[in-house]
Tab-separated table of C-alpha atoms and ligand atoms in Angstrom:
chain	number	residue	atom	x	y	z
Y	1	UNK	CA	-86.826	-12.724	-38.074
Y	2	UNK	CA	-87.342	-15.791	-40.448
Y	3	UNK	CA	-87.029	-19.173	-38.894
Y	4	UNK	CA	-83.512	-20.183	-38.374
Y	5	UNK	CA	-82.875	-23.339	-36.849
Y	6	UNK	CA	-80.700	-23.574	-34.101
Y	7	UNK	CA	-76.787	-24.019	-34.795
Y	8	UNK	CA	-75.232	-26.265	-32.079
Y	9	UNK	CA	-71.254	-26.422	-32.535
Y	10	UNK	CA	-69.098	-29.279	-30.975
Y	11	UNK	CA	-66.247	-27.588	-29.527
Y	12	UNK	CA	-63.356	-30.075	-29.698
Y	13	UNK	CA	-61.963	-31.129	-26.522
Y	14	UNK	CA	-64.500	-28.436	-25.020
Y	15	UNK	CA	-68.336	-27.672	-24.704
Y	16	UNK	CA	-71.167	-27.743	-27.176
Y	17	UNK	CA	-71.847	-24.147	-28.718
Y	18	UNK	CA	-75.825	-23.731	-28.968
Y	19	UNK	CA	-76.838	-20.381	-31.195
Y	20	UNK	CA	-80.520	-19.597	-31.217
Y	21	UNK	CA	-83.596	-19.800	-29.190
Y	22	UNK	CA	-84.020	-22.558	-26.782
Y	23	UNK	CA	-85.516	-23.769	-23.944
Y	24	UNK	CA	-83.174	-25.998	-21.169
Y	25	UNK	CA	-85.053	-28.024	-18.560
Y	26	UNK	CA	-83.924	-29.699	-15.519
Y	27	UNK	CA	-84.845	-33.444	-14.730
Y	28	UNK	CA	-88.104	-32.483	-12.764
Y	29	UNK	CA	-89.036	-29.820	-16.043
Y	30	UNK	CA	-87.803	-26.712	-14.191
Y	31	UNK	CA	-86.535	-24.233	-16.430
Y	32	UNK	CA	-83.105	-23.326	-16.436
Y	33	UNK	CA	-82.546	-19.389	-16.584
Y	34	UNK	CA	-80.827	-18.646	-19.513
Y	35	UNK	CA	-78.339	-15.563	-18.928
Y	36	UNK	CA	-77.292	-15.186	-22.655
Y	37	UNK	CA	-78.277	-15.716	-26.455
Y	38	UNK	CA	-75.238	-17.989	-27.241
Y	39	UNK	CA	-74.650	-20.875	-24.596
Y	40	UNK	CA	-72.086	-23.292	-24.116
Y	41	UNK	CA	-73.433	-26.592	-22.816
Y	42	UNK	CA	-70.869	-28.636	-20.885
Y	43	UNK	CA	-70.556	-32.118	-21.951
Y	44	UNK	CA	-66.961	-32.823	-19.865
Y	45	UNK	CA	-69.339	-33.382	-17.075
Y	46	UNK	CA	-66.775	-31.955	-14.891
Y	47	UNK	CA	-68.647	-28.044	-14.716
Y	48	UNK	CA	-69.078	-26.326	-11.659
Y	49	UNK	CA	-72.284	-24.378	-12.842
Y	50	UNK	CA	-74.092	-27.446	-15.230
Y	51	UNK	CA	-75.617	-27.516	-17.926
Y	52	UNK	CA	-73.105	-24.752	-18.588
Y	53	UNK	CA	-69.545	-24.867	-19.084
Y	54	UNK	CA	-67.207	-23.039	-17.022
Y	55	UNK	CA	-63.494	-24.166	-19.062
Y	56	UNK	CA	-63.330	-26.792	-16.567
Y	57	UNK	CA	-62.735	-29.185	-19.241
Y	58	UNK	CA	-59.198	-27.568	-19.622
Y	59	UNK	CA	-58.238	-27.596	-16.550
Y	60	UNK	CA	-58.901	-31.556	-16.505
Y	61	UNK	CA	-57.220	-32.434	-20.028
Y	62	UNK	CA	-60.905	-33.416	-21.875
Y	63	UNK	CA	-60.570	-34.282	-24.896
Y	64	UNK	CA	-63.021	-35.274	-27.807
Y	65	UNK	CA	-62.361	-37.378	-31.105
Y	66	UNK	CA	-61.922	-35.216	-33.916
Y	67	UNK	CA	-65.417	-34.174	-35.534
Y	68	UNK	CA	-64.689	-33.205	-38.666
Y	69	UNK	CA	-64.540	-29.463	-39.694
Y	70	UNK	CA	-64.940	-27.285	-36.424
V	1	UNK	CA	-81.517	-14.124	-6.991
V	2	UNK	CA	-81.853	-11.713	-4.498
V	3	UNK	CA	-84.009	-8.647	-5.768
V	4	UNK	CA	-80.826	-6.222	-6.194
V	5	UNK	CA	-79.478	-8.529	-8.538
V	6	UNK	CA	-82.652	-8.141	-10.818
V	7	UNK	CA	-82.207	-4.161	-10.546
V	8	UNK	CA	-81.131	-2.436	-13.788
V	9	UNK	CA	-78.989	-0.201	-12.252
V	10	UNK	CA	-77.458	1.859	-15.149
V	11	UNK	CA	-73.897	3.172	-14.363
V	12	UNK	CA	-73.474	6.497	-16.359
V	13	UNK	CA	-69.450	7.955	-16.121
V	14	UNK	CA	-68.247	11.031	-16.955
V	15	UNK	CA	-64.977	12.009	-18.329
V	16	UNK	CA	-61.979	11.220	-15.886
V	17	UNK	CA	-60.716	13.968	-13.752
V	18	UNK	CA	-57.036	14.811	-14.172
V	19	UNK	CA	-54.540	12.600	-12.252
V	20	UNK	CA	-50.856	14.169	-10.756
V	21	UNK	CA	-48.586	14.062	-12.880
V	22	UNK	CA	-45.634	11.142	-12.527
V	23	UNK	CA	-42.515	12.987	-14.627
V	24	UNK	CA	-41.578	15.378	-17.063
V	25	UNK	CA	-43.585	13.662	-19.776
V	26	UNK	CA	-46.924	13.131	-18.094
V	27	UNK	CA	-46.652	16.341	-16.626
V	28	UNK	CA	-46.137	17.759	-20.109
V	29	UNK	CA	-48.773	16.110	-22.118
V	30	UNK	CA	-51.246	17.224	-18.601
V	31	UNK	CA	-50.161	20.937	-19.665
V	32	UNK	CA	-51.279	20.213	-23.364
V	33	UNK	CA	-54.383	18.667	-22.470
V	34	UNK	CA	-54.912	22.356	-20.326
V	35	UNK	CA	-54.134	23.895	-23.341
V	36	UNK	CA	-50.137	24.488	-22.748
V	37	UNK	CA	-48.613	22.228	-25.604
V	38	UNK	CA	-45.046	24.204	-25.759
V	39	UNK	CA	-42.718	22.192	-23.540
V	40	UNK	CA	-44.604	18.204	-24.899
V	41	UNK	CA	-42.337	17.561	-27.759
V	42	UNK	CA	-38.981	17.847	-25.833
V	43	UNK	CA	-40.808	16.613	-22.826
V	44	UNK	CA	-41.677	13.355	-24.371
V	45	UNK	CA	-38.776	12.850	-26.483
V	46	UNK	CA	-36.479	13.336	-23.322
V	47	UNK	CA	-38.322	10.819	-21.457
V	48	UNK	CA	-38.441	8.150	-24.187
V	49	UNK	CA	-34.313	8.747	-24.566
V	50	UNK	CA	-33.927	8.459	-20.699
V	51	UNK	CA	-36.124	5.312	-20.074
V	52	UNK	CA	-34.464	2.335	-19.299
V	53	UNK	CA	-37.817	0.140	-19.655
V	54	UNK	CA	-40.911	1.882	-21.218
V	55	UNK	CA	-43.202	-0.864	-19.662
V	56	UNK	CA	-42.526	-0.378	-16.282
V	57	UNK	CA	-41.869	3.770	-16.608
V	58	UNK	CA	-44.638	5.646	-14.190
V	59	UNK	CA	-44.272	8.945	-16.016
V	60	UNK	CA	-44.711	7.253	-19.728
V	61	UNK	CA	-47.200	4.809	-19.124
V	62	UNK	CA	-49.442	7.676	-17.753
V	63	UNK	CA	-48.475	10.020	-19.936
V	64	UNK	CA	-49.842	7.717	-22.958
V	65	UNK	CA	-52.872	6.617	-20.687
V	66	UNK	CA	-54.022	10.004	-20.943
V	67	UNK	CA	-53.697	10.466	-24.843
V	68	UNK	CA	-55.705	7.238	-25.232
V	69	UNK	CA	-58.331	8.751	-22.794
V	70	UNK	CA	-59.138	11.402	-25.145
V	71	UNK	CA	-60.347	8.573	-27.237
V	72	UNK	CA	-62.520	6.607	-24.734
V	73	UNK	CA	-64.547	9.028	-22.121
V	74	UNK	CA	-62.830	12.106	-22.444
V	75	UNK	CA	-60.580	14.155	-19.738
V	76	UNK	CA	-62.507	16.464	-17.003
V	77	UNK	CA	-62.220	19.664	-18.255
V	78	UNK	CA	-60.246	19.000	-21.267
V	79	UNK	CA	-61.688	20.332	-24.799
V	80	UNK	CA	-62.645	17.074	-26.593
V	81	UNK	CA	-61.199	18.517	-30.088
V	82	UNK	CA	-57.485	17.607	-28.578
V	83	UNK	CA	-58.559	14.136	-29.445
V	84	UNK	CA	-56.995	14.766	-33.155
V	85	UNK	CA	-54.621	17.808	-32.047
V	86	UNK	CA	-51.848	16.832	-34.562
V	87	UNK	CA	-49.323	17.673	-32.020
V	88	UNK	CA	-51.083	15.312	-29.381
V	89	UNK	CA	-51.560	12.026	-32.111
V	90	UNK	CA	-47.444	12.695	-32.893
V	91	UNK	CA	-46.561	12.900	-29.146
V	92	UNK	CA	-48.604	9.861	-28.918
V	93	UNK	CA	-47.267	7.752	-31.821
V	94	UNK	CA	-43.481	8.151	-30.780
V	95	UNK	CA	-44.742	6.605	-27.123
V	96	UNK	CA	-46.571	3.958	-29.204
V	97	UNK	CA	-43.159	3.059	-31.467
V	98	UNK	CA	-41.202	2.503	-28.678
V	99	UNK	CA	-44.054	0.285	-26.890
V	100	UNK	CA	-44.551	-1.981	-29.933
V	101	UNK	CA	-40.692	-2.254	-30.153
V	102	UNK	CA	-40.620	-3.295	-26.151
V	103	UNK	CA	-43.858	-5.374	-26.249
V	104	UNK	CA	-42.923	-7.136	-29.212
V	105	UNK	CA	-39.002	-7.805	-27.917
V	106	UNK	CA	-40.299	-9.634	-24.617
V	107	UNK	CA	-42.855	-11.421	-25.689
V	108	UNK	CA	-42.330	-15.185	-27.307
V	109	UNK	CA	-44.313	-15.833	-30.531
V	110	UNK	CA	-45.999	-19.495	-30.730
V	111	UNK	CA	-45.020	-21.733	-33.493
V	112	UNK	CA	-47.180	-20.933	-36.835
V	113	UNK	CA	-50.300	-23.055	-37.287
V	114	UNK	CA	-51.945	-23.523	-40.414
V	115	UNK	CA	-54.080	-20.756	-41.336
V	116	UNK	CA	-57.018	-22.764	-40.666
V	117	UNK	CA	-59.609	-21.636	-37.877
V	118	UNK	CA	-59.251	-25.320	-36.339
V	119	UNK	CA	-55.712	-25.178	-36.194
V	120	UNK	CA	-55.502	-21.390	-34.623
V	121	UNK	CA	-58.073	-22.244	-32.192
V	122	UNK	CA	-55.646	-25.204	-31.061
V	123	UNK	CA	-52.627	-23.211	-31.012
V	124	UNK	CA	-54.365	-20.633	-29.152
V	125	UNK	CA	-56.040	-23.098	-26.593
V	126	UNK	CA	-52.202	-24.743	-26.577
V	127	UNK	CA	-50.446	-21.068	-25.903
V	128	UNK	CA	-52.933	-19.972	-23.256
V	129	UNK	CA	-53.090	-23.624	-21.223
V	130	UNK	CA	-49.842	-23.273	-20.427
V	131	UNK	CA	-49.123	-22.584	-17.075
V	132	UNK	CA	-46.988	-19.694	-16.099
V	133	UNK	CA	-46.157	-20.483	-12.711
V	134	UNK	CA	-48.083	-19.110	-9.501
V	135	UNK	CA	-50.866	-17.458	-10.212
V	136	UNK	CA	-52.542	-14.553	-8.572
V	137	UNK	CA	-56.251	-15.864	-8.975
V	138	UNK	CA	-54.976	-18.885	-6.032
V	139	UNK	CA	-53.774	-16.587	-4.043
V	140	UNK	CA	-56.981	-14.020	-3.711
V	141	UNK	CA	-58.629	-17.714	-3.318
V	142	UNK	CA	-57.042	-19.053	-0.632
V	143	UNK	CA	-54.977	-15.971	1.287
V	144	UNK	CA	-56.090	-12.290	0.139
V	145	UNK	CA	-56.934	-10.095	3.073
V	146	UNK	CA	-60.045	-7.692	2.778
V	147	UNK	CA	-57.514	-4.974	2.202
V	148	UNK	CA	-55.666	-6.719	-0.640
V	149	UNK	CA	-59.379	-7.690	-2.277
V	150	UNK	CA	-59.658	-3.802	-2.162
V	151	UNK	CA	-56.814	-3.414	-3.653
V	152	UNK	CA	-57.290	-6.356	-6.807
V	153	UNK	CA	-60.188	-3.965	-7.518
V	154	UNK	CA	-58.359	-0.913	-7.515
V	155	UNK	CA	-55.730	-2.397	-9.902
V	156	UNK	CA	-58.524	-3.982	-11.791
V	157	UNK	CA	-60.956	-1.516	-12.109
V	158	UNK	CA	-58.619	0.652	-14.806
V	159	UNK	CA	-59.446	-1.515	-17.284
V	160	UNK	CA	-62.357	-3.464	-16.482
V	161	UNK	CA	-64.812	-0.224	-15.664
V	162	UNK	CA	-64.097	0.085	-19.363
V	163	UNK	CA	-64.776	-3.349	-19.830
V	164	UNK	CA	-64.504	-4.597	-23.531
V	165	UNK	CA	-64.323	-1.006	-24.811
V	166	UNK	CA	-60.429	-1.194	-26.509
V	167	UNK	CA	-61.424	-4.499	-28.398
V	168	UNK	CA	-64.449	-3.019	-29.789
V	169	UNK	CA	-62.663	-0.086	-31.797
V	170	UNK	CA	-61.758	-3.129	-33.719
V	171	UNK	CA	-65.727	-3.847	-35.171
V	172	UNK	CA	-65.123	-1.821	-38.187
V	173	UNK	CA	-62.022	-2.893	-39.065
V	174	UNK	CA	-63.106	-6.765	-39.522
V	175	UNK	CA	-65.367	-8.325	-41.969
V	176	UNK	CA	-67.646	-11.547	-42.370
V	177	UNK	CA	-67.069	-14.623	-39.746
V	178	UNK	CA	-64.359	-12.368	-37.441
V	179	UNK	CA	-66.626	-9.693	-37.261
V	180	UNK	CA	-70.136	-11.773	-35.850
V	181	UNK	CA	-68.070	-13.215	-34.177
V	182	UNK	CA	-66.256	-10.070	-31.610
V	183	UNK	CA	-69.741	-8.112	-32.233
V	184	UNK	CA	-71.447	-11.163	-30.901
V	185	UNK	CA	-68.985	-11.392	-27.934
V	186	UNK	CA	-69.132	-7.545	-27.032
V	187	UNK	CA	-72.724	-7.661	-27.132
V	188	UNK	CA	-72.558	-10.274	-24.593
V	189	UNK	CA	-70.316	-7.570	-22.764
V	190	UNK	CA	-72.134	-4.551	-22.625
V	191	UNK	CA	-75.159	-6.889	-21.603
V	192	UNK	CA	-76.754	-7.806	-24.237
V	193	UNK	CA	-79.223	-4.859	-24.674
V	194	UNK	CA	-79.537	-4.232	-20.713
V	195	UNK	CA	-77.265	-1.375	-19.314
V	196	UNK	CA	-77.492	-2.784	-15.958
V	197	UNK	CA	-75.583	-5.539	-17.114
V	198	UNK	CA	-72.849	-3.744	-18.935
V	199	UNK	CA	-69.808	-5.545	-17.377
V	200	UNK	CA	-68.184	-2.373	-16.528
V	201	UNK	CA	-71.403	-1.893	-14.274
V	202	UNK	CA	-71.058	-5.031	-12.591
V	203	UNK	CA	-67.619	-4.578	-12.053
V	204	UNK	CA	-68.969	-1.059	-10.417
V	205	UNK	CA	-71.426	-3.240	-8.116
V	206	UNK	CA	-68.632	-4.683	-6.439
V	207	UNK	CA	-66.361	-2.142	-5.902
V	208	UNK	CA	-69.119	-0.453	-4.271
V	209	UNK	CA	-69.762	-3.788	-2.008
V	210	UNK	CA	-66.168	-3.255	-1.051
V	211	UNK	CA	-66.794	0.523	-0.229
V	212	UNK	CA	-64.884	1.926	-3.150
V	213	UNK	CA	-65.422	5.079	-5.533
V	214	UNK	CA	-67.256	3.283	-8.718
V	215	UNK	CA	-65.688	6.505	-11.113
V	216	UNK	CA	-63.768	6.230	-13.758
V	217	UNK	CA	-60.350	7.013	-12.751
V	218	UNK	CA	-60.800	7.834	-9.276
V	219	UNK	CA	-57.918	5.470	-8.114
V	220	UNK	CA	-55.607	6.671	-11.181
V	221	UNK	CA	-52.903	7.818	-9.178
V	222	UNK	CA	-52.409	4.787	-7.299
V	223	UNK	CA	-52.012	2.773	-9.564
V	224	UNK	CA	-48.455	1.475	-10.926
V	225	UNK	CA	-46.909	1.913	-14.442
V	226	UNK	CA	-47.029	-1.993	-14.983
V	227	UNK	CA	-50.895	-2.114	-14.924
V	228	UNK	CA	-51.620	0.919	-16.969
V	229	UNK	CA	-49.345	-0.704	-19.768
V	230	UNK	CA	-51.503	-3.599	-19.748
V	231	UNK	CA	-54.531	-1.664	-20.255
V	232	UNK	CA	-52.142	0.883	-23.332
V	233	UNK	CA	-51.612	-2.566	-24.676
V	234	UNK	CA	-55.292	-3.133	-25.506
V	235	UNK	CA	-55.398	0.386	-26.604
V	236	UNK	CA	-52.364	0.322	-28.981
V	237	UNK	CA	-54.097	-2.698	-30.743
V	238	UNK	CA	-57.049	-1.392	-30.726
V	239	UNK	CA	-56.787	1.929	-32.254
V	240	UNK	CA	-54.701	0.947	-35.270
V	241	UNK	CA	-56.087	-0.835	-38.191
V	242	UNK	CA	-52.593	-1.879	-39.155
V	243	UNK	CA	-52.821	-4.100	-35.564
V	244	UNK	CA	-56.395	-5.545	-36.168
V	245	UNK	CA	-54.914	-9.225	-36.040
V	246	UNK	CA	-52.883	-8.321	-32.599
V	247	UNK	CA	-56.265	-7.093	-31.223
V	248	UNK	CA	-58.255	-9.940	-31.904
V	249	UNK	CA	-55.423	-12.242	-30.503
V	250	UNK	CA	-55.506	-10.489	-27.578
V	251	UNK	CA	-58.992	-10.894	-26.464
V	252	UNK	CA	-58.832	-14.243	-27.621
V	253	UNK	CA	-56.420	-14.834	-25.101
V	254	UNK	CA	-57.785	-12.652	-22.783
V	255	UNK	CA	-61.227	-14.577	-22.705
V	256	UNK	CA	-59.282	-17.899	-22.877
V	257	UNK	CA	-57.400	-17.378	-19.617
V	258	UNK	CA	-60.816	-15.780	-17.858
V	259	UNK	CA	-63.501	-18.475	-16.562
V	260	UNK	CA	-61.273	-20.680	-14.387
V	261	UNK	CA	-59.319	-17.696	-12.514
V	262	UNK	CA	-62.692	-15.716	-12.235
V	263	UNK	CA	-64.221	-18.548	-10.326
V	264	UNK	CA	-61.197	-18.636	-7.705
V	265	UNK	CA	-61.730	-14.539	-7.793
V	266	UNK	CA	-65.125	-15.625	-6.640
V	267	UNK	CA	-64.183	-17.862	-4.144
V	268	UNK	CA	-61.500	-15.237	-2.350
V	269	UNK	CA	-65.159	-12.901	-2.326
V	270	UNK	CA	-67.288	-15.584	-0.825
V	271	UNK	CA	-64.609	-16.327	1.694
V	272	UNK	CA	-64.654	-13.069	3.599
V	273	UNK	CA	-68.229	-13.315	3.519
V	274	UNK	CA	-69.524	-11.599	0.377
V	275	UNK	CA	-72.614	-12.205	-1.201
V	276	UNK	CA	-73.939	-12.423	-4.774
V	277	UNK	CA	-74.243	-8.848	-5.341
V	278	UNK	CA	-70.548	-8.558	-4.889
V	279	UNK	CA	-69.568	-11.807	-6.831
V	280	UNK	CA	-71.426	-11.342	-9.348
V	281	UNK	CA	-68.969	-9.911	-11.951
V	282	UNK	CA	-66.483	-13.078	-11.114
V	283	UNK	CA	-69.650	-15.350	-11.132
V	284	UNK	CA	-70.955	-14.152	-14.560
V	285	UNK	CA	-67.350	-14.163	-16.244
V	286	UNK	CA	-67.161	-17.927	-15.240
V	287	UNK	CA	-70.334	-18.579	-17.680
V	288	UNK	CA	-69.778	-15.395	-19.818
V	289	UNK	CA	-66.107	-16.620	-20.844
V	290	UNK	CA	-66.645	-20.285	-21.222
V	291	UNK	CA	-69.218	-19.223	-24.587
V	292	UNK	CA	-66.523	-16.037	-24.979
V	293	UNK	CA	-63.969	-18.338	-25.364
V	294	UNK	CA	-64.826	-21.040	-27.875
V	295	UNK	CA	-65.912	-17.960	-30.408
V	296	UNK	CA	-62.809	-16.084	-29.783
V	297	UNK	CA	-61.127	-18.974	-30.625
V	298	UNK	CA	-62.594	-20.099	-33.634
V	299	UNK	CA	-64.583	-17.563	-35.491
V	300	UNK	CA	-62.758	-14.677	-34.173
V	301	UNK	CA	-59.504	-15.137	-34.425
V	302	UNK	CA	-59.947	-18.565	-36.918
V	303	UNK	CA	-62.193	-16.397	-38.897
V	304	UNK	CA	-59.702	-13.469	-39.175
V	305	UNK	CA	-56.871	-16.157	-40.398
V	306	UNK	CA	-58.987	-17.812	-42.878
V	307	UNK	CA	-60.387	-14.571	-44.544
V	308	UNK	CA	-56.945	-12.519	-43.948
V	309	UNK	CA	-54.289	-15.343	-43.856
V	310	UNK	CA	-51.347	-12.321	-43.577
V	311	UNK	CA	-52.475	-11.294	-39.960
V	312	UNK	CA	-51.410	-15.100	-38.665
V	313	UNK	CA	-48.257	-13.831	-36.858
V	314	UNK	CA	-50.261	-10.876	-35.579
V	315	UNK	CA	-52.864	-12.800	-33.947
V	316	UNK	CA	-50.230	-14.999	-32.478
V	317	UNK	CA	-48.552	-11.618	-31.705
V	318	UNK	CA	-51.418	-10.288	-29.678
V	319	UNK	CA	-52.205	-13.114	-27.859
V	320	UNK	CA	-48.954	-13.723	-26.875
V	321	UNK	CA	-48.721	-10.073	-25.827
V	322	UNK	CA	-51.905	-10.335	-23.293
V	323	UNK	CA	-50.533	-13.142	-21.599
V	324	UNK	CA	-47.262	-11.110	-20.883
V	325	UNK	CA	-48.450	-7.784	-20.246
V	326	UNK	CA	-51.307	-9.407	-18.166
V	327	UNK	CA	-49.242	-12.051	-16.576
V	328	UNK	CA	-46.606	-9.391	-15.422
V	329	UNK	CA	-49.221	-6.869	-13.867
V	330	UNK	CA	-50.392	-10.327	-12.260
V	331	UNK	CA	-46.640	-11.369	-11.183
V	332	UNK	CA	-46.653	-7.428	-9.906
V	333	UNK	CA	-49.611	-7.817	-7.837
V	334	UNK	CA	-48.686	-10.714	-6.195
V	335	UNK	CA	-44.568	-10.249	-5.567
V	336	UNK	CA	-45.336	-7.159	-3.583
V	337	UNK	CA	-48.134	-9.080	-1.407
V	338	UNK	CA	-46.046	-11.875	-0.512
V	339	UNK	CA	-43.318	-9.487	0.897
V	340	UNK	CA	-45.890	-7.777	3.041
V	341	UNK	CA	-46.391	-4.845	0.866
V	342	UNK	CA	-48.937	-3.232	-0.988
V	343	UNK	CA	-49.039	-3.086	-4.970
V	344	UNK	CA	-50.046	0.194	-5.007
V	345	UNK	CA	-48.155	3.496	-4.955
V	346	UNK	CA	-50.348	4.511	-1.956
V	347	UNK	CA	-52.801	2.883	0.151
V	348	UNK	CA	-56.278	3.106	-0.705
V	349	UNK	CA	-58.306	5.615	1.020
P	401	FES	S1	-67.231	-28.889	-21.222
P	401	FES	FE1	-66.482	-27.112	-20.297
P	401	FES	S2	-66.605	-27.553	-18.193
P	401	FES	FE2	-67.384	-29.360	-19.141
């Protein structure tokens, strides 16, 4: 597959989207496992299972500015 | 991870052995599928003139369960040709007009949104945050008993040990954005190349942690008329093009009402003293259905609007249709355990 660079998507009110192949780290440079090819990165800071999301964001009312087009 | 968890356990079914029959109707179309198609026509018709409410009638909800089965892993012993017997697909389409007509005169259509994918992502996040009053994920939580976590299983496992299965008849039917977008999500589903991790096998993992039969269809007969017509409403929107919008709508909504209550399922596991191998399935749809969701949202059902702007009301249709069929099996589950009864039609072996 040609090189495609990876596509992260700013959910509004919600996680960031990350499509392609990349490589999360904790802190101390342990890698995180990575269960599936599309990811959603919390960024409520409010997720039970970080980095991920797990919709916790809902349940607390998050919300982002608008970002444009999403 | 324990080592068990690493183990690519493939789950293989076979077709689903023949449940009793629950009325004239389901008895009827059971005949046909044995070859004995005389008495269906009047059978059915009879029973669709007698109901009083076709979502909550035993012998009709089974009776189309089985005509959809044809179409998914087949029957035990029934001749897989019958799946386009002309007499079975009519006997089946005048249950399915009378199902539309009662799905689509209880359930409450959102307010139109633009037919832009930001603003049917909104109204769908808006339509599925709402809260619908108690909710059967607290209660397995906090107060489920080891017989009633048997039982969630039971009631769950006729649709989720074919996990993802109805929304995927829709693939062919979409194009461009909508269509990356649900094959990207049901690849997710059926593991992502991995049988072992086929959600459906999962799902078997833990009913076997709880001791039960991981077969498709082994607890068919007690199970109630209100779940099965959750799982014929999937079906019914999947397997007609004319409903593609309804059938993306619903598995938007169905992944946008999945992470948080999966994590309480989870919990209710954890607190009788199960371990990962059993919670898995809850544990993975808490990550699985956080990604699920945001491209269900937007691309699927966004996508579908923007490229096909007529299917707006049907996508608000079908999401709107999930939460009610869903919320009542739900409601179901949880009326009859608060009075000290079981929500099956027999206790589990
Ligand atoms: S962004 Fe989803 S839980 Fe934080």
């Amino acid at each position: 597959m040609p090189d495609v660079p990876v596509q992260i998507v700013a959910c509004p009110n919600g996680p960031l989207l990350v499509r392609g192949e990349i490589e999360i780290r904790t802190p101390d440079g342990a890698r995180v496992p990575q269960r599936r090819r599309t990811v959603a990165l919390c960024r409520c800071g409010k997720s039970t299972i970080k980095p991920f999301c797990d919709g916790t964001h809902k349940a607390i009312g998050f919300v982002t500015e608008p970002e444009g087009d999403a | 991870m324990p080592a068990t968890l690493l183990h690519d356990d493939v789950l293989q079914q076979r077709p689903m052995p023949l449940p009793a029959p629950r009325g004239a109707a389901s008895g009827a179309v059971l005949d046909a599928l044995q070859g004995e198609a005389n008495g269906l026509d009047d059978a059915v018709d009879r029973a669709l003139a007698d109901t009083a409410d076709i979502l909550g009638d035993e012998d009709l909800q089974l009776a189309l369960l089985l005509l959809y089965e044809l179409h998914y892993g087949g029957l035990a012993g029934v001749d897989d040709g019958l799946e386009w017997s002309p007499q079975l697909l009519a006997a089946r389409a005048r249950i399915e007009r009378d199902l539309e007509a009662a799905i689509r005169a209880v359930v409450r259509v959102p307010e139109r949104p633009e037919p832009t994918a930001a603003a049917v992502a909104e109204a769908l996040f808006a339509l599925t945050g709402e809260d619908s009053g108690p909710s059967l994920s607290r209660y397995v939580a906090r107060k489920a008993t080891l017989e009633q976590l048997r039982e969630f299983l039971v009631q769950r496992s006729i649709y989720t040990l074919k996990e993802a299965d109805p929304h995927s008849f829709g693939i062919p039917r979409l194009t461009g954005r909508a269509k990356a977008a649900l094959v990207e999500i049901q690849s997710d589903e059926y593991g992502g190349g991995r049988p072992g991790r086929i959600h459906s096998a999962i799902f078997a993992r833990t009913m076997r942690a709880l001791g039960l039969d991981d077969a498709v269809g082994a607890y068919l007969d007690l199970v109630p008329a209100v779940t099965l017509a959750s799982l014929n409403t999937m079906s019914l929107f999947g397997l007609h093009r004319r409903l593609r919008g309804a059938n993306v709508g619903h598995l938007a909504a169905f992944e946008m009402t999945s992470s948080l209550p999966n994590r309480q399922y989870g919990n209710g596991f954890r607190r009788h003293g199960f371990d990962e191998e059993a919670t898995w399935y809850f544990d993975e749809h808490v990550e699985a259905d956080a990604v699920h969701e945001q491209i269900a949202a937007r691309d699927l059902a966004g996508g579908l609007v923007e490229g096909e702007p007529a299917l707006l009301d049907d996508v608000l249709f079908g999401a709107a249709a999930c939460l009610e069929m869903d919320g009542r099996a739900g409601a179901w589950i949880l009326e009859r355990w608060t009075a000290g009864e079981s929500s099956l039609r027999a206790p589990v072996p």
